[in-house]
PDB file of C-alpha atoms in Angstrom:
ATOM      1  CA  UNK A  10      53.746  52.264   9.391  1.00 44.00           C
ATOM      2  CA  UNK A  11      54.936  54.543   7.382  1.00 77.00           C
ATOM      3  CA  UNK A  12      58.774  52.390   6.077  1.00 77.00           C
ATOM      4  CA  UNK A  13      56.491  49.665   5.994  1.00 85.00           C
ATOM      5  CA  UNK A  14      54.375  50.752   3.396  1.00 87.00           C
ATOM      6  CA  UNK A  15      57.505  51.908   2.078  1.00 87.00           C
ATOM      7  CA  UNK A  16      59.210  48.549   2.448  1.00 90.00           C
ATOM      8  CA  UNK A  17      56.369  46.968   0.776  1.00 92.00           C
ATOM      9  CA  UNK A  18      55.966  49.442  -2.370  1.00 92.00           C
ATOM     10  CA  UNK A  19      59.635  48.898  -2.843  1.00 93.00           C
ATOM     11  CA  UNK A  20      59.005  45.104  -2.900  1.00 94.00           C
ATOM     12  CA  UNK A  21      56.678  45.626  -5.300  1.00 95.00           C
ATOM     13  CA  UNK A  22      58.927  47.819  -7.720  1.00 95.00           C
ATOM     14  CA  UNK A  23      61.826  45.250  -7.626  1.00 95.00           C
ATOM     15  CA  UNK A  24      59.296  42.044  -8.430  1.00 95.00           C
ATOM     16  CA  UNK A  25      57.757  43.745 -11.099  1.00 95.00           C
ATOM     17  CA  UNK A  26      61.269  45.301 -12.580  1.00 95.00           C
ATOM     18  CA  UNK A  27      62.177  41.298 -12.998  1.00 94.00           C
ATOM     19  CA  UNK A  28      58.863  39.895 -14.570  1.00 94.00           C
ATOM     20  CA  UNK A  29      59.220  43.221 -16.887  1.00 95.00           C
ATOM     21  CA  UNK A  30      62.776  42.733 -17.843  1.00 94.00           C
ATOM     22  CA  UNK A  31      62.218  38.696 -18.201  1.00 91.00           C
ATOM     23  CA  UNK A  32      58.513  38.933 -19.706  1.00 92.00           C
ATOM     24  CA  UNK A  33      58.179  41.807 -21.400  1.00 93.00           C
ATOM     25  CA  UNK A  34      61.421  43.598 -23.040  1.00 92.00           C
ATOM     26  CA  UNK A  35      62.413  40.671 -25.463  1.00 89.00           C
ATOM     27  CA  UNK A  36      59.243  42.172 -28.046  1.00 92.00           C
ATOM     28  CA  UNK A  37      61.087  45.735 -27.494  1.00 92.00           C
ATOM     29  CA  UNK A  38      64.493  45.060 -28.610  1.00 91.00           C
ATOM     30  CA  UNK A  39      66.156  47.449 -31.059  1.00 89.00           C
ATOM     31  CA  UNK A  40      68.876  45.949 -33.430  1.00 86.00           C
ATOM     32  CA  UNK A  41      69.420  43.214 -31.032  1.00 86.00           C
ATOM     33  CA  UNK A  42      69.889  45.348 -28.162  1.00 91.00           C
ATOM     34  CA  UNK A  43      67.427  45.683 -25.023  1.00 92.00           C
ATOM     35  CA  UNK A  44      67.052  47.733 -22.332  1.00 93.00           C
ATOM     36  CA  UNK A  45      67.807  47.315 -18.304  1.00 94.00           C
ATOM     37  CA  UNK A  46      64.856  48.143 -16.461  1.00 96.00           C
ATOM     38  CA  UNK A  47      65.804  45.977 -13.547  1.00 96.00           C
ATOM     39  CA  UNK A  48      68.901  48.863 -13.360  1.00 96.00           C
ATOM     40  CA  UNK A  49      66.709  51.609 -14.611  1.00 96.00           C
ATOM     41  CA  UNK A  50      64.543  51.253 -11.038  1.00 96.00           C
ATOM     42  CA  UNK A  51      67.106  49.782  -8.887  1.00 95.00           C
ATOM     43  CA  UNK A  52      68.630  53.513  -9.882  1.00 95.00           C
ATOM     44  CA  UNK A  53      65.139  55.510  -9.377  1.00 94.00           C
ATOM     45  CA  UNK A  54      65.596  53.445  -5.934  1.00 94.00           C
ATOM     46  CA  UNK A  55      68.973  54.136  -5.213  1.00 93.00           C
ATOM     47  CA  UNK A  56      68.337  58.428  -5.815  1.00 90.00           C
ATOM     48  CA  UNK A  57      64.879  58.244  -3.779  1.00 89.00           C
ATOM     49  CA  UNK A  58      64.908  55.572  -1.192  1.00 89.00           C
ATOM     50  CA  UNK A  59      68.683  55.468  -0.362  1.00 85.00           C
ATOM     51  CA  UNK A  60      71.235  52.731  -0.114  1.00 88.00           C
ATOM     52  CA  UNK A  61      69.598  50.154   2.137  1.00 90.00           C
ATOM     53  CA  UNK A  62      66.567  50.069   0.282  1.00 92.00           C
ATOM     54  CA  UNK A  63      68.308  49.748  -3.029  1.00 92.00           C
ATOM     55  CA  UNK A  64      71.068  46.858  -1.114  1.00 94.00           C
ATOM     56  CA  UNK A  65      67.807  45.074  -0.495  1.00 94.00           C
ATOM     57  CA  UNK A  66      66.236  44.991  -3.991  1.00 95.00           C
ATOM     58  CA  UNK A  67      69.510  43.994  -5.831  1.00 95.00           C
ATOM     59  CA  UNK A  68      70.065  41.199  -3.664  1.00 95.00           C
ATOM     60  CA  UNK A  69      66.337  40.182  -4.033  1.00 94.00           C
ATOM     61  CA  UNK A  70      66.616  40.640  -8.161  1.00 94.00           C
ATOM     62  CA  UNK A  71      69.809  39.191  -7.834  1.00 92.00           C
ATOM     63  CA  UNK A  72      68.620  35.921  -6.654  1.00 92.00           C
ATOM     64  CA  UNK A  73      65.785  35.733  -8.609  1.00 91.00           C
ATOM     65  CA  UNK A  74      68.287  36.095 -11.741  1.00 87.00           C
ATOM     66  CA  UNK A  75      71.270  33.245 -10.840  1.00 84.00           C
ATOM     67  CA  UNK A  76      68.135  30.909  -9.736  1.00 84.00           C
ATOM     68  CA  UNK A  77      65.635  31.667 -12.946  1.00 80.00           C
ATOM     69  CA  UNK A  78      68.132  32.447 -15.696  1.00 70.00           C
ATOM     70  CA  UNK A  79      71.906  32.274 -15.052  1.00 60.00           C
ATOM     71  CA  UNK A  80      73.105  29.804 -17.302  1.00 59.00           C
ATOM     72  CA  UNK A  81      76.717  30.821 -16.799  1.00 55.00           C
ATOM     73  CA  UNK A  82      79.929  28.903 -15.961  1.00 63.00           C
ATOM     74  CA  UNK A  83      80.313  31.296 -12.876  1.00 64.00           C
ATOM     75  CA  UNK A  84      78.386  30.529  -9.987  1.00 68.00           C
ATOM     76  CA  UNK A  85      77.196  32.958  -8.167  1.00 79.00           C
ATOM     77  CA  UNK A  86      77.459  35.301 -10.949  1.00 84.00           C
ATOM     78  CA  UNK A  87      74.703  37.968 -10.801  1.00 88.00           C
ATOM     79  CA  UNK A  88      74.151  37.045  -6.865  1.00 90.00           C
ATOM     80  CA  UNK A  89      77.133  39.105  -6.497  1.00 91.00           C
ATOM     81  CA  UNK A  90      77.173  41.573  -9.464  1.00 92.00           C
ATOM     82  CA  UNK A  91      73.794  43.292  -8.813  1.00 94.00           C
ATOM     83  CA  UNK A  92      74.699  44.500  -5.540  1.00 94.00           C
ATOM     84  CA  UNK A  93      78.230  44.942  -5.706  1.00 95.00           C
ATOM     85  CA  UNK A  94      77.539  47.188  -9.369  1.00 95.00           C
ATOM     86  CA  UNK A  95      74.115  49.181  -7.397  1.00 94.00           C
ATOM     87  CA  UNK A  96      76.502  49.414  -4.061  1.00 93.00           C
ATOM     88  CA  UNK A  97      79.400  51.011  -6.237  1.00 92.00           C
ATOM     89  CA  UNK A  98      77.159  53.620  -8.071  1.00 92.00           C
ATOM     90  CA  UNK A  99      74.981  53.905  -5.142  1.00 90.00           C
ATOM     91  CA  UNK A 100      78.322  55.427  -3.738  1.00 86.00           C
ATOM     92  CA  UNK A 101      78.247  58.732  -6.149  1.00 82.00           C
ATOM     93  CA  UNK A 102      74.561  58.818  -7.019  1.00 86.00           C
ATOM     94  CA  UNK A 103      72.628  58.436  -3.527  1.00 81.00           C
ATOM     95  CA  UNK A 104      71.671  61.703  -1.376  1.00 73.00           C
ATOM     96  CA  UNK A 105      74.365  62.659   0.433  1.00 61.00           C
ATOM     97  CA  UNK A 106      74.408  63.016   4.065  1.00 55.00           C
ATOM     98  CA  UNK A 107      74.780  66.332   6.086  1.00 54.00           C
ATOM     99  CA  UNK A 108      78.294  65.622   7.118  1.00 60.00           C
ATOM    100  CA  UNK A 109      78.712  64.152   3.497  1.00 56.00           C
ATOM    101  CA  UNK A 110      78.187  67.572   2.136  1.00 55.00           C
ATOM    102  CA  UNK A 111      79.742  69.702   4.824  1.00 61.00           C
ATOM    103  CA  UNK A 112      83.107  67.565   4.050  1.00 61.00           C
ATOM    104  CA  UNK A 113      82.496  68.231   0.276  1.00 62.00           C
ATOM    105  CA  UNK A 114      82.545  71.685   0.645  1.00 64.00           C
ATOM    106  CA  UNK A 115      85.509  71.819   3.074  1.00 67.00           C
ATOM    107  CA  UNK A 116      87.020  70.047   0.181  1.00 65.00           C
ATOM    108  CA  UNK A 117      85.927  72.587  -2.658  1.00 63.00           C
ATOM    109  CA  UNK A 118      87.330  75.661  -0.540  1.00 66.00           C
ATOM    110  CA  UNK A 119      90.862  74.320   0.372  1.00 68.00           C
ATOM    111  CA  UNK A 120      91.214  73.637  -3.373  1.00 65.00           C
ATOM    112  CA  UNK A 121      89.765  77.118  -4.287  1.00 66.00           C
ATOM    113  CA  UNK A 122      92.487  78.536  -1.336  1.00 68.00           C
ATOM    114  CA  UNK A 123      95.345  76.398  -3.028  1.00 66.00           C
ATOM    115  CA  UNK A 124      94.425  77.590  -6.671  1.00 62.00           C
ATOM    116  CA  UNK A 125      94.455  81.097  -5.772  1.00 68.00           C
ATOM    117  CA  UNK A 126      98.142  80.691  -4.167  1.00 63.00           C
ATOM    118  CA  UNK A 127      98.983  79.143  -7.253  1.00 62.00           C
ATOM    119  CA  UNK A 128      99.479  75.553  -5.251  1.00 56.00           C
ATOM    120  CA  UNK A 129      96.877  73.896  -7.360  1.00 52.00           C
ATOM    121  CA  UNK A 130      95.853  73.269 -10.898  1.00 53.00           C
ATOM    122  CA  UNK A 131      92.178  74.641 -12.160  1.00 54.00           C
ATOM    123  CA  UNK A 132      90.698  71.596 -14.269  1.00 55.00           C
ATOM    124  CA  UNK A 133      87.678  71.864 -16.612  1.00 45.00           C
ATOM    125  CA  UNK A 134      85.547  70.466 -14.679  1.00 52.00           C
ATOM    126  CA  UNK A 135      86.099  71.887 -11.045  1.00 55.00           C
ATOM    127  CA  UNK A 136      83.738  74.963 -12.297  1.00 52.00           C
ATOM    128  CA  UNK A 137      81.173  72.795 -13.002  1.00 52.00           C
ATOM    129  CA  UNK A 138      81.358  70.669  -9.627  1.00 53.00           C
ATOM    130  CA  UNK A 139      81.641  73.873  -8.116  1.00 52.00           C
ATOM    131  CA  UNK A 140      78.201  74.848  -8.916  1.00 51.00           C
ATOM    132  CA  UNK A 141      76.549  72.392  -6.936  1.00 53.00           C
ATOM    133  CA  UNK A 142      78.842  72.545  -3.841  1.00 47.00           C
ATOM    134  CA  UNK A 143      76.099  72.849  -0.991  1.00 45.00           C
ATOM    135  CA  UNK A 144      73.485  70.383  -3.092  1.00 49.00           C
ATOM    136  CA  UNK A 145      73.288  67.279  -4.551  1.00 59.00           C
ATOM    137  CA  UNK A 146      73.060  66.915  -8.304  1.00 74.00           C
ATOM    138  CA  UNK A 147      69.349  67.496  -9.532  1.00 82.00           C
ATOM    139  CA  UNK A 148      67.413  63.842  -8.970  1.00 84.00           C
ATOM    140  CA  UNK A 149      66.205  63.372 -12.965  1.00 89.00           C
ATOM    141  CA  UNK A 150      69.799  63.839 -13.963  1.00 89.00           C
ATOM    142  CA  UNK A 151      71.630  61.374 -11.114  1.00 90.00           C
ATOM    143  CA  UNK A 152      69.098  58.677 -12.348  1.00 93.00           C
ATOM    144  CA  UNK A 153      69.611  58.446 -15.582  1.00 95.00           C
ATOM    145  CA  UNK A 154      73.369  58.670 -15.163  1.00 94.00           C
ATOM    146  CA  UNK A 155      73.233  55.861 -12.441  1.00 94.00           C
ATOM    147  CA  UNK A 156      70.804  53.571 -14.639  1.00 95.00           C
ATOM    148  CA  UNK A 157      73.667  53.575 -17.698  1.00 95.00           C
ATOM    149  CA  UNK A 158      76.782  53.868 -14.768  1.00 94.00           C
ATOM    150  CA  UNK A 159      75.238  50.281 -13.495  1.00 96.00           C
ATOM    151  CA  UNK A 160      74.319  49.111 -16.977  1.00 96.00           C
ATOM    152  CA  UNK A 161      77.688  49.604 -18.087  1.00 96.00           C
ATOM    153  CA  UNK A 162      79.512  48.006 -15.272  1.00 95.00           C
ATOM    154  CA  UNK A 163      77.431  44.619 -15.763  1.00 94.00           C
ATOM    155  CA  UNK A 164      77.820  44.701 -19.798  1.00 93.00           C
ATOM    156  CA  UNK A 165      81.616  45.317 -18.949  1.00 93.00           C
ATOM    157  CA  UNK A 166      81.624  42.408 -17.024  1.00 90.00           C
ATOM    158  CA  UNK A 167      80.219  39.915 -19.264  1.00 88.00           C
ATOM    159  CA  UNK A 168      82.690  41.218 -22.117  1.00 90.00           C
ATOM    160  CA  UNK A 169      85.566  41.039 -20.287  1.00 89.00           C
ATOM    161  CA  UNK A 170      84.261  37.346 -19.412  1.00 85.00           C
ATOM    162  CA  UNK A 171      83.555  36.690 -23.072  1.00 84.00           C
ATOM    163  CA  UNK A 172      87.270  37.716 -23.788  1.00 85.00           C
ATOM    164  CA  UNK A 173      88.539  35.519 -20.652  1.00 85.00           C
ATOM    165  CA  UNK A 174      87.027  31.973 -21.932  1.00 81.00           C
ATOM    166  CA  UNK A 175      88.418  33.132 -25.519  1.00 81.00           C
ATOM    167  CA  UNK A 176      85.432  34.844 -27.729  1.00 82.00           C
ATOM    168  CA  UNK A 177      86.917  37.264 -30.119  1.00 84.00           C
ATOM    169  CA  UNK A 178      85.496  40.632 -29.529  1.00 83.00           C
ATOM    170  CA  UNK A 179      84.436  42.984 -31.855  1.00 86.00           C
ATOM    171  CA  UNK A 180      83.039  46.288 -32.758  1.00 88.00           C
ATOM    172  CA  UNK A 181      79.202  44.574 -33.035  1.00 88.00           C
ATOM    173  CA  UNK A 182      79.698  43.788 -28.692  1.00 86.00           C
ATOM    174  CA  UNK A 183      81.130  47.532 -27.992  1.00 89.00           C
ATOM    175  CA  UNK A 184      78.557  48.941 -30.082  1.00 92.00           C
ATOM    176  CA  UNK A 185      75.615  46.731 -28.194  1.00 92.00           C
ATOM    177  CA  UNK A 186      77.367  47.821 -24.804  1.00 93.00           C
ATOM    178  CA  UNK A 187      76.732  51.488 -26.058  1.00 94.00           C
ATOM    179  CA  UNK A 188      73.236  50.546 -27.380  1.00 94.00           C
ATOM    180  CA  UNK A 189      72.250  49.100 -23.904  1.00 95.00           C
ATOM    181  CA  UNK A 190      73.439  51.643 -21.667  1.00 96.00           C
ATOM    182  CA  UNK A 191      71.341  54.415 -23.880  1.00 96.00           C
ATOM    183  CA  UNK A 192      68.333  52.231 -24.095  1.00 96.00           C
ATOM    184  CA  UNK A 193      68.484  51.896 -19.876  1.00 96.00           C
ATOM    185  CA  UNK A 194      69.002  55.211 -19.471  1.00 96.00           C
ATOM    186  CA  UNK A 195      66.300  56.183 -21.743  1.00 96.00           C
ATOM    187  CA  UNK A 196      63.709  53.782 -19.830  1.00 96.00           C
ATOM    188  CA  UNK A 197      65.181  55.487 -16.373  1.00 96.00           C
ATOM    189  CA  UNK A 198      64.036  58.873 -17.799  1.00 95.00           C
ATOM    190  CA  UNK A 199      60.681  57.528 -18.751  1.00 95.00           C
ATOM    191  CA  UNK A 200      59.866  55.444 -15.184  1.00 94.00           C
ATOM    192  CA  UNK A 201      61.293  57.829 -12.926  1.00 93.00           C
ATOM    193  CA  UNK A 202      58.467  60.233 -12.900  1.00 93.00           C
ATOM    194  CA  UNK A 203      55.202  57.872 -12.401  1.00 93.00           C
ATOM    195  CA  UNK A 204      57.327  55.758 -10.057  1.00 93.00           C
ATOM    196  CA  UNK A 205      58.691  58.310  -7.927  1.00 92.00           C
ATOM    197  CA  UNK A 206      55.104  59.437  -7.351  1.00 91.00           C
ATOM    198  CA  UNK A 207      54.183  56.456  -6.354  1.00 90.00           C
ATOM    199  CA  UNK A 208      57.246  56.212  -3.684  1.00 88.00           C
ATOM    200  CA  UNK A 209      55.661  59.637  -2.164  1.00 84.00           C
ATOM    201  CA  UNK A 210      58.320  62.001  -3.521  1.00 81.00           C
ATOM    202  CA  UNK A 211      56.413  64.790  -4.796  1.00 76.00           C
ATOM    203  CA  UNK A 212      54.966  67.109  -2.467  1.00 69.00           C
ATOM    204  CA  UNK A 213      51.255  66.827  -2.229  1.00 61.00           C
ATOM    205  CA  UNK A 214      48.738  69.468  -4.137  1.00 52.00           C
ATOM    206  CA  UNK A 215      47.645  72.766  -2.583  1.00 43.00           C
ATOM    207  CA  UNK A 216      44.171  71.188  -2.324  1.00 41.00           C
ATOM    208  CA  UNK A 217      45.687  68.318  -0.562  1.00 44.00           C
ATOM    209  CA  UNK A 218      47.251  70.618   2.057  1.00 47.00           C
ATOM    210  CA  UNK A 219      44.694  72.911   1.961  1.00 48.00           C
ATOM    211  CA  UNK A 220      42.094  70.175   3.295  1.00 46.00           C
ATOM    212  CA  UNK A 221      44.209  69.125   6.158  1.00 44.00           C
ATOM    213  CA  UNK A 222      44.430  72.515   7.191  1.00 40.00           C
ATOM    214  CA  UNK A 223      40.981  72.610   7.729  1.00 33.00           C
TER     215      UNK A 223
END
């Protein structure tokens, strides 16, 4: 009962993202630019449910999108780019498995044995990765990064489309592809905390447990 309930709070999430994105952000724009929050909770979905749930809403928001809105020359066009971009970033930002992280760390300490005999090259950021060898990175700093990583990917897209059927680009189209990918991963910040709560992610209160106890 329990991935039901589940299944059917996700459901709501991803039908709510869309009448939201499609309904709503227009009046919130800022110089032009708005917001993802279609990517900001297919991210919060992709951190705290895990790929399949996340596969599921993208294709489901991805439909919904080619058959409400698309009025491109590319079929198919967001059909395939929702879940192809959430798969991709789903690929660095989900919760790693156990053997996931036992292979990571395998990894870290053959490069640590290779540095020290002088085999291998110390970059600037291995010290960093380093850190978080046995863990995944904390979840209010993979969603954020995951809402702009997607954001980014789909803005890049359209550009590079733009430039294909001849549009000159300019500075105004980099500096809205900027814009956007704050803006999303400022609205990630601000949903992931009310709607991870509501996906049962925080550990219930001491009075909670304290009254099943009894």
């Amino acid at each position: 009962m329990k991935p039901l309930k589940r299944a059917l709070k996700v459901l709501l999430l991803t039908v709510g993202a869309y009448l939201v994105q499609v309904c709503v952000m227009r009046y919130f724009t800022v110089q032009s630019v708005v917001g993802s929050v279609i990517f900001a909770v297919l991210a919060i979905l992709v951190v705290s449910c895990g790929k399949k749930y996340a596969f599921c809403a993208s294709c489901i928001i991805g439909m919904m999108m080619e058959s409400m809105l698309s009025n491109s020359n590319v079929p198919s066009l967001y059909v395939i780019a929702y879940p192809a971009i959430t798969m991709l970033c789903a690929q660095t930002f989900a919760d790693m498995t156990d053997r996931q992280l036992e292979q990571r760390r395998l990894a870290y300490e053959r490069a640590q044995v290779r540095i020290s005999q002088g085999k291998g090259k110390k970059h600037w950021w291995y010290s960093f990765m380093i850190r978080y060898r046995d863990a995944d990175f904390p979840p209010f700093i993979r969603i954020p990064l995951c809402a702009g990583e997607m954001d980014f990917f789909l803005n890049l897209v359209l550009i590079i489309y733009m430039y294909l059927i001849g549009e000159e680009l300019t500075l105004i189209h980099l500096t809205r592809l900027a814009g956007s990918v704050v803006y999303t991963m400022g609205l990630a910040w601000a949903l992931m905390f009310p709607l991870r709560a509501m996906l049962g992610m925080y550990p219930r209160g001491k009075r909670a447990q304290g009254g099943e106890e009894t």
